[in-house]
């Protein structure tokens, strides 16, 4: 199964990163979002990321132009009609994802694969919303997508071998290493990572150490590239809270309860880097 054109739904942090790596690998990309402003922001993020790669001499200016030329943006889902693979990377809300999957299912060809970049929602449940559950799969990328080498491939109960193999081949094309994971709340990486970050929020909330010292502790004591609270700001506190809520309700186990401070910060609109304030401040 040949994947030449990839549709990406959602031009946020994950969507623009996924669009970038696909376009850099020579694939045609259709990036869709509801607002032109979101698409403009995505294209400037991609531009800045490609500039970083030029500065590192990983790519040339002509590679950059080619990558940008491979990305077409649209505000209408109909633009996805010719896609061989559509990756849904909208916000982490089951209702939003189900509605998008139902619409996309009617637009793309019967052969096309639909994937979701969800970080926690059941792939089996999302697949069931389409008329092609055997050609539905979870493709979970990591932030920042152009830098992080991993993609988790999550098979729903219905996903067939052909789709799984096509997703593996696609991961290779976009230079990511794939691991195969069973469909279970939080999959593998987030099941471990997100409760660790949540625990760091409890440590802060209980006044045990400052944000800076918690992060320094994990960087210098455990060799993490950045501390858990700085990582929370990078991922987005709303996304983290959504993942903790899914873990808590799926396992019905109090060890997954979201830290109250995390919930309160989301209520305040302190979502991390994307809102200019999280555990740290990010002047525009
Ligand atoms: N595009 C291209 N290159 C980028 C980039 C981007 N968006 N962001 C960073 N880089 C490059 C930089 O150019 C730099 O390259 P060199 O080292 O070759 O010079 C390198 O990455 C490091 O960047 P910085 O020096 O700016 O900053 P840093 O050393 O703190 O690294 C980081 C940034 C790579 C993000 C690093 O902090 C890191 O690895 N953090 C952990 C990230 C992580 O755990 N991600 C997973 C989140 S969980 C998730 O995504 C799943 C989910 O569902 C919640």
Tab-separated table of C-alpha atoms and ligand atoms in Angstrom:
chain	number	residue	atom	x	y	z
A	1	UNK	CA	0.000	0.000	0.000
A	2	UNK	CA	1.634	3.215	-1.247
A	3	UNK	CA	1.286	6.375	0.847
A	4	UNK	CA	1.976	9.481	-1.242
A	5	UNK	CA	-0.379	12.049	0.233
A	6	UNK	CA	-0.937	12.520	3.956
A	7	UNK	CA	-3.758	14.536	5.448
A	8	UNK	CA	-3.173	16.018	8.899
A	9	UNK	CA	-6.119	17.356	10.903
A	10	UNK	CA	-5.221	19.974	13.499
A	11	UNK	CA	-2.442	22.508	13.027
A	12	UNK	CA	-1.493	22.704	16.725
A	13	UNK	CA	1.747	21.582	18.375
A	14	UNK	CA	1.514	17.967	17.223
A	15	UNK	CA	-0.224	18.515	13.885
A	16	UNK	CA	2.314	20.982	12.558
A	17	UNK	CA	5.195	18.747	13.637
A	18	UNK	CA	3.644	15.738	11.890
A	19	UNK	CA	3.020	17.810	8.750
A	20	UNK	CA	6.661	18.947	8.795
A	21	UNK	CA	8.231	15.490	9.037
A	22	UNK	CA	5.954	14.088	6.317
A	23	UNK	CA	6.733	16.987	3.965
A	24	UNK	CA	10.471	16.712	4.726
A	25	UNK	CA	10.308	13.047	3.743
A	26	UNK	CA	8.973	14.081	0.318
A	27	UNK	CA	5.302	13.272	0.905
A	28	UNK	CA	2.531	15.634	-0.159
A	29	UNK	CA	0.736	17.005	2.901
A	30	UNK	CA	-2.695	18.568	3.312
A	31	UNK	CA	-2.858	20.309	6.695
A	32	UNK	CA	-6.395	21.152	7.804
A	33	UNK	CA	-7.611	23.315	10.673
A	34	UNK	CA	-10.811	25.237	11.269
A	35	UNK	CA	-9.094	28.632	11.443
A	36	UNK	CA	-6.760	30.333	8.977
A	37	UNK	CA	-4.949	31.908	11.931
A	38	UNK	CA	-4.058	28.446	13.293
A	39	UNK	CA	-2.724	27.421	9.876
A	40	UNK	CA	-0.632	30.599	9.631
A	41	UNK	CA	0.816	29.971	13.094
A	42	UNK	CA	1.582	26.370	12.104
A	43	UNK	CA	3.418	27.434	8.952
A	44	UNK	CA	5.569	29.911	10.875
A	45	UNK	CA	6.377	27.228	13.476
A	46	UNK	CA	7.422	24.870	10.668
A	47	UNK	CA	9.456	27.661	9.061
A	48	UNK	CA	11.294	28.301	12.355
A	49	UNK	CA	11.908	24.588	12.935
A	50	UNK	CA	13.351	24.180	9.418
A	51	UNK	CA	15.574	27.231	10.043
A	52	UNK	CA	16.941	25.479	13.154
A	53	UNK	CA	17.774	22.458	10.995
A	54	UNK	CA	19.513	24.709	8.433
A	55	UNK	CA	21.590	26.295	11.209
A	56	UNK	CA	22.625	22.776	12.284
A	57	UNK	CA	23.483	22.033	8.629
A	58	UNK	CA	21.099	19.062	8.710
A	59	UNK	CA	19.224	20.465	5.689
A	60	UNK	CA	19.838	23.110	3.015
A	61	UNK	CA	17.717	26.123	2.120
A	62	UNK	CA	16.555	24.267	-0.987
A	63	UNK	CA	15.397	21.308	1.214
A	64	UNK	CA	13.442	23.834	3.277
A	65	UNK	CA	11.728	25.292	0.202
A	66	UNK	CA	10.890	21.805	-1.044
A	67	UNK	CA	9.403	20.856	2.349
A	68	UNK	CA	7.295	24.019	2.499
A	69	UNK	CA	6.202	23.424	-1.109
A	70	UNK	CA	4.926	19.968	-0.147
A	71	UNK	CA	2.462	21.429	2.388
A	72	UNK	CA	-0.941	22.620	1.274
A	73	UNK	CA	-3.221	24.152	3.942
A	74	UNK	CA	-7.015	24.179	4.019
A	75	UNK	CA	-9.902	24.989	6.345
A	76	UNK	CA	-12.272	22.517	4.665
A	77	UNK	CA	-12.032	18.784	5.414
A	78	UNK	CA	-12.995	18.125	1.768
A	79	UNK	CA	-9.380	19.006	0.894
A	80	UNK	CA	-8.460	15.581	2.336
A	81	UNK	CA	-10.262	13.752	-0.492
A	82	UNK	CA	-7.059	12.555	-2.209
A	83	UNK	CA	-5.184	11.472	0.940
A	84	UNK	CA	-3.887	7.886	1.277
A	85	UNK	CA	-3.458	8.370	5.015
A	86	UNK	CA	-5.174	10.880	7.297
A	87	UNK	CA	-3.677	11.530	10.734
A	88	UNK	CA	-6.101	13.156	13.157
A	89	UNK	CA	-4.199	15.403	15.579
A	90	UNK	CA	-6.999	17.612	16.893
A	91	UNK	CA	-7.463	18.469	20.568
A	92	UNK	CA	-7.604	15.599	23.065
A	93	UNK	CA	-11.403	15.410	23.282
A	94	UNK	CA	-13.188	12.183	22.421
A	95	UNK	CA	-16.254	14.018	21.086
A	96	UNK	CA	-14.137	16.192	18.780
A	97	UNK	CA	-12.183	13.185	17.503
A	98	UNK	CA	-15.262	11.026	16.927
A	99	UNK	CA	-16.965	13.775	14.962
A	100	UNK	CA	-13.868	14.384	12.793
A	101	UNK	CA	-13.379	10.665	12.137
A	102	UNK	CA	-17.000	10.267	11.004
A	103	UNK	CA	-16.634	13.201	8.592
A	104	UNK	CA	-13.255	12.114	7.207
A	105	UNK	CA	-14.542	8.593	6.711
A	106	UNK	CA	-17.071	9.936	4.200
A	107	UNK	CA	-14.504	12.051	2.344
A	108	UNK	CA	-11.471	9.788	1.777
A	109	UNK	CA	-11.341	6.723	-0.484
A	110	UNK	CA	-12.361	3.334	0.887
A	111	UNK	CA	-8.694	2.198	0.723
A	112	UNK	CA	-7.316	5.121	2.748
A	113	UNK	CA	-6.022	4.573	6.281
A	114	UNK	CA	-7.271	6.793	9.093
A	115	UNK	CA	-4.984	7.230	12.094
A	116	UNK	CA	-5.306	9.137	15.341
A	117	UNK	CA	-2.471	10.770	17.247
A	118	UNK	CA	-4.498	10.534	20.462
A	119	UNK	CA	-2.302	10.212	23.534
A	120	UNK	CA	-4.831	8.249	25.576
A	121	UNK	CA	-8.251	7.598	24.008
A	122	UNK	CA	-9.169	4.002	23.043
A	123	UNK	CA	-8.242	3.272	19.417
A	124	UNK	CA	-10.857	0.509	19.335
A	125	UNK	CA	-13.569	3.038	20.220
A	126	UNK	CA	-12.334	5.627	17.702
A	127	UNK	CA	-12.019	2.935	14.981
A	128	UNK	CA	-15.626	1.893	15.575
A	129	UNK	CA	-16.774	5.386	14.544
A	130	UNK	CA	-15.501	4.765	10.994
A	131	UNK	CA	-16.812	2.443	8.292
A	132	UNK	CA	-13.288	0.980	7.922
A	133	UNK	CA	-12.271	-0.022	11.468
A	134	UNK	CA	-9.775	-2.540	10.010
A	135	UNK	CA	-7.969	0.361	8.330
A	136	UNK	CA	-7.833	2.517	11.469
A	137	UNK	CA	-4.757	2.702	13.734
A	138	UNK	CA	-3.215	4.805	16.497
A	139	UNK	CA	-0.034	6.681	15.533
A	140	UNK	CA	1.198	8.451	18.609
A	141	UNK	CA	4.038	10.913	17.977
A	142	UNK	CA	6.077	12.730	20.631
A	143	UNK	CA	6.679	16.420	21.144
A	144	UNK	CA	8.644	18.079	19.571
A	145	UNK	CA	7.827	15.818	16.619
A	146	UNK	CA	10.775	16.884	14.413
A	147	UNK	CA	13.202	15.901	17.217
A	148	UNK	CA	11.702	12.888	19.020
A	149	UNK	CA	12.496	9.613	17.256
A	150	UNK	CA	9.561	7.518	18.488
A	151	UNK	CA	6.099	6.724	17.215
A	152	UNK	CA	3.831	4.314	19.092
A	153	UNK	CA	1.634	2.227	16.787
A	154	UNK	CA	-1.531	1.204	18.569
A	155	UNK	CA	-3.723	-1.481	17.068
A	156	UNK	CA	-7.391	-1.369	17.872
A	157	UNK	CA	-9.134	-4.703	18.205
A	158	UNK	CA	-10.248	-4.291	14.580
A	159	UNK	CA	-6.946	-3.107	12.984
A	160	UNK	CA	-5.733	-5.602	10.353
A	161	UNK	CA	-2.139	-6.712	9.714
A	162	UNK	CA	-1.993	-4.890	6.385
A	163	UNK	CA	-2.767	-1.550	8.064
A	164	UNK	CA	-0.244	-2.205	10.817
A	165	UNK	CA	2.439	-3.038	8.240
A	166	UNK	CA	1.583	0.062	6.179
A	167	UNK	CA	1.858	2.208	9.323
A	168	UNK	CA	5.262	0.665	10.115
A	169	UNK	CA	6.487	1.370	6.595
A	170	UNK	CA	5.168	4.937	6.843
A	171	UNK	CA	7.034	5.430	10.166
A	172	UNK	CA	10.243	4.364	8.420
A	173	UNK	CA	9.569	6.773	5.540
A	174	UNK	CA	9.288	9.689	7.990
A	175	UNK	CA	12.427	8.493	9.825
A	176	UNK	CA	10.774	7.453	13.083
A	177	UNK	CA	11.263	4.268	15.071
A	178	UNK	CA	7.970	2.490	15.683
A	179	UNK	CA	7.039	0.389	18.679
A	180	UNK	CA	3.850	-1.682	18.706
A	181	UNK	CA	1.620	-1.224	21.697
A	182	UNK	CA	-1.662	-2.820	22.775
A	183	UNK	CA	-4.699	-0.588	22.975
A	184	UNK	CA	-4.943	0.250	26.654
A	185	UNK	CA	-5.416	3.589	28.441
A	186	UNK	CA	-2.274	5.715	28.097
A	187	UNK	CA	-0.687	3.055	25.841
A	188	UNK	CA	2.937	2.492	26.998
A	189	UNK	CA	5.004	5.694	27.091
A	190	UNK	CA	2.351	8.048	28.512
A	191	UNK	CA	1.228	5.476	31.090
A	192	UNK	CA	4.707	5.840	32.584
A	193	UNK	CA	5.568	9.461	31.770
A	194	UNK	CA	2.360	11.362	32.596
A	195	UNK	CA	1.871	9.992	36.159
A	196	UNK	CA	5.536	10.891	36.785
A	197	UNK	CA	4.844	14.490	35.721
A	198	UNK	CA	1.607	14.497	37.777
A	199	UNK	CA	3.638	13.388	40.817
A	200	UNK	CA	6.021	16.311	40.243
A	201	UNK	CA	2.983	18.627	40.422
A	202	UNK	CA	2.005	17.024	43.766
A	203	UNK	CA	5.557	17.605	45.044
A	204	UNK	CA	5.277	21.281	44.047
A	205	UNK	CA	1.744	21.643	45.447
A	206	UNK	CA	2.798	20.147	48.796
A	207	UNK	CA	5.618	22.715	49.052
A	208	UNK	CA	8.295	20.027	49.133
A	209	UNK	CA	10.490	21.845	46.612
A	210	UNK	CA	10.289	24.749	44.164
A	211	UNK	CA	9.568	24.168	40.471
A	212	UNK	CA	13.181	24.993	39.648
A	213	UNK	CA	14.533	22.562	42.253
A	214	UNK	CA	12.162	19.751	41.234
A	215	UNK	CA	13.327	20.124	37.639
A	216	UNK	CA	16.979	20.427	38.630
A	217	UNK	CA	16.564	17.278	40.757
A	218	UNK	CA	15.313	15.223	37.838
A	219	UNK	CA	17.832	16.661	35.361
A	220	UNK	CA	20.909	16.265	37.516
A	221	UNK	CA	19.778	13.322	39.626
A	222	UNK	CA	18.099	11.227	36.947
A	223	UNK	CA	19.595	12.551	33.684
A	224	UNK	CA	16.276	13.673	32.210
A	225	UNK	CA	16.900	16.136	29.337
A	226	UNK	CA	14.479	18.633	30.919
A	227	UNK	CA	12.682	18.559	34.259
A	228	UNK	CA	9.097	17.226	34.548
A	229	UNK	CA	7.517	20.662	35.094
A	230	UNK	CA	9.336	22.216	32.131
A	231	UNK	CA	8.221	19.170	30.142
A	232	UNK	CA	4.643	19.722	31.336
A	233	UNK	CA	4.834	23.248	29.926
A	234	UNK	CA	6.130	21.852	26.627
A	235	UNK	CA	3.402	19.203	26.314
A	236	UNK	CA	0.557	21.477	27.494
A	237	UNK	CA	-1.136	21.247	30.890
A	238	UNK	CA	-4.565	20.715	29.292
A	239	UNK	CA	-3.254	17.669	27.410
A	240	UNK	CA	-1.670	16.271	30.585
A	241	UNK	CA	-4.888	16.740	32.550
A	242	UNK	CA	-6.878	15.017	29.781
A	243	UNK	CA	-4.476	12.041	29.874
A	244	UNK	CA	-4.640	11.810	33.703
A	245	UNK	CA	-8.450	11.946	33.584
A	246	UNK	CA	-8.498	9.085	31.066
A	247	UNK	CA	-6.092	7.001	33.209
A	248	UNK	CA	-8.086	7.719	36.370
A	249	UNK	CA	-11.450	6.781	34.882
A	250	UNK	CA	-10.131	3.805	32.864
A	251	UNK	CA	-8.295	2.097	35.722
A	252	UNK	CA	-10.592	3.375	38.461
A	253	UNK	CA	-7.470	3.535	40.619
A	254	UNK	CA	-6.736	6.524	42.880
A	255	UNK	CA	-3.027	6.346	42.046
A	256	UNK	CA	-3.936	8.115	38.782
A	257	UNK	CA	-5.845	11.047	40.327
A	258	UNK	CA	-4.813	14.331	38.714
A	259	UNK	CA	-3.012	16.742	41.043
A	260	UNK	CA	-5.499	19.482	42.089
A	261	UNK	CA	-2.913	22.130	41.201
A	262	UNK	CA	-2.743	20.775	37.632
A	263	UNK	CA	-6.525	21.080	37.281
A	264	UNK	CA	-6.553	24.574	38.803
A	265	UNK	CA	-3.802	25.793	36.483
A	266	UNK	CA	-5.769	24.537	33.476
A	267	UNK	CA	-8.851	26.342	34.822
A	268	UNK	CA	-6.772	29.524	35.054
A	269	UNK	CA	-5.655	29.157	31.427
A	270	UNK	CA	-2.045	28.480	32.456
A	271	UNK	CA	-1.483	25.831	29.804
A	272	UNK	CA	2.304	26.036	29.459
A	273	UNK	CA	4.361	27.411	26.595
A	274	UNK	CA	1.423	27.759	24.222
A	275	UNK	CA	-0.370	30.203	26.541
A	276	UNK	CA	2.778	32.014	27.702
A	277	UNK	CA	2.479	30.716	31.258
A	278	UNK	CA	2.580	27.354	32.978
A	279	UNK	CA	4.970	26.357	35.740
A	280	UNK	CA	7.281	28.920	34.146
A	281	UNK	CA	6.630	32.113	32.178
A	282	UNK	CA	7.298	32.450	28.458
A	283	UNK	CA	7.348	36.075	27.327
A	284	UNK	CA	6.065	36.435	23.737
B	1	LIG	N1	12.590	21.544	15.365
B	1	LIG	C1	13.842	21.241	15.008
B	1	LIG	N2	14.840	21.110	15.914
B	1	LIG	C2	14.561	21.320	17.204
B	1	LIG	C3	13.252	21.650	17.655
B	1	LIG	C4	12.244	21.762	16.676
B	1	LIG	N3	10.969	22.037	16.980
B	1	LIG	N4	13.270	21.793	19.004
B	1	LIG	C5	14.524	21.549	19.398
B	1	LIG	N5	15.310	21.272	18.322
B	1	LIG	C6	16.713	20.895	18.336
B	1	LIG	C7	17.611	22.071	18.592
B	1	LIG	O1	17.981	22.714	17.393
B	1	LIG	C8	18.810	21.420	19.245
B	1	LIG	O2	19.655	20.805	18.302
B	1	LIG	P1	21.231	20.529	18.634
B	1	LIG	O3	21.280	19.854	19.966
B	1	LIG	O4	21.663	19.655	17.508
B	1	LIG	O5	21.823	21.881	18.631
B	1	LIG	C9	18.195	20.286	20.023
B	1	LIG	O6	16.920	20.019	19.435
B	1	LIG	C10	18.055	20.659	21.463
B	1	LIG	O7	17.272	21.848	21.572
B	1	LIG	P2	17.562	23.067	22.538
B	1	LIG	O8	19.048	23.260	22.711
B	1	LIG	O9	16.758	24.229	22.068
B	1	LIG	O10	16.900	22.698	23.921
B	1	LIG	P3	17.066	21.384	24.777
B	1	LIG	O11	18.472	20.919	24.833
B	1	LIG	O12	16.303	21.592	26.039
B	1	LIG	O13	16.290	20.287	23.914
B	1	LIG	C11	14.317	19.061	23.671
B	1	LIG	C12	14.954	20.417	23.604
B	1	LIG	C13	14.785	18.196	22.497
B	1	LIG	C14	12.809	19.289	23.575
B	1	LIG	C15	14.726	18.368	25.007
B	1	LIG	O14	14.472	19.252	26.049
B	1	LIG	C16	13.998	17.090	25.266
B	1	LIG	O15	14.329	16.045	24.718
B	1	LIG	N6	12.979	17.161	26.119
B	1	LIG	C17	12.122	16.018	26.435
B	1	LIG	C18	11.057	15.925	25.400
B	1	LIG	C19	10.096	14.836	25.712
B	1	LIG	O16	10.163	14.093	26.670
B	1	LIG	N7	9.106	14.726	24.821
B	1	LIG	C20	8.038	13.765	24.998
B	1	LIG	C21	6.851	14.480	25.528
B	1	LIG	S1	5.533	13.366	25.799
B	1	LIG	C22	4.638	13.442	24.423
B	1	LIG	O17	4.860	14.185	23.504
B	1	LIG	C23	3.526	12.472	24.346
B	1	LIG	C24	2.227	12.930	24.840
B	1	LIG	O18	1.218	12.436	24.310
B	1	LIG	C25	2.025	13.794	25.994
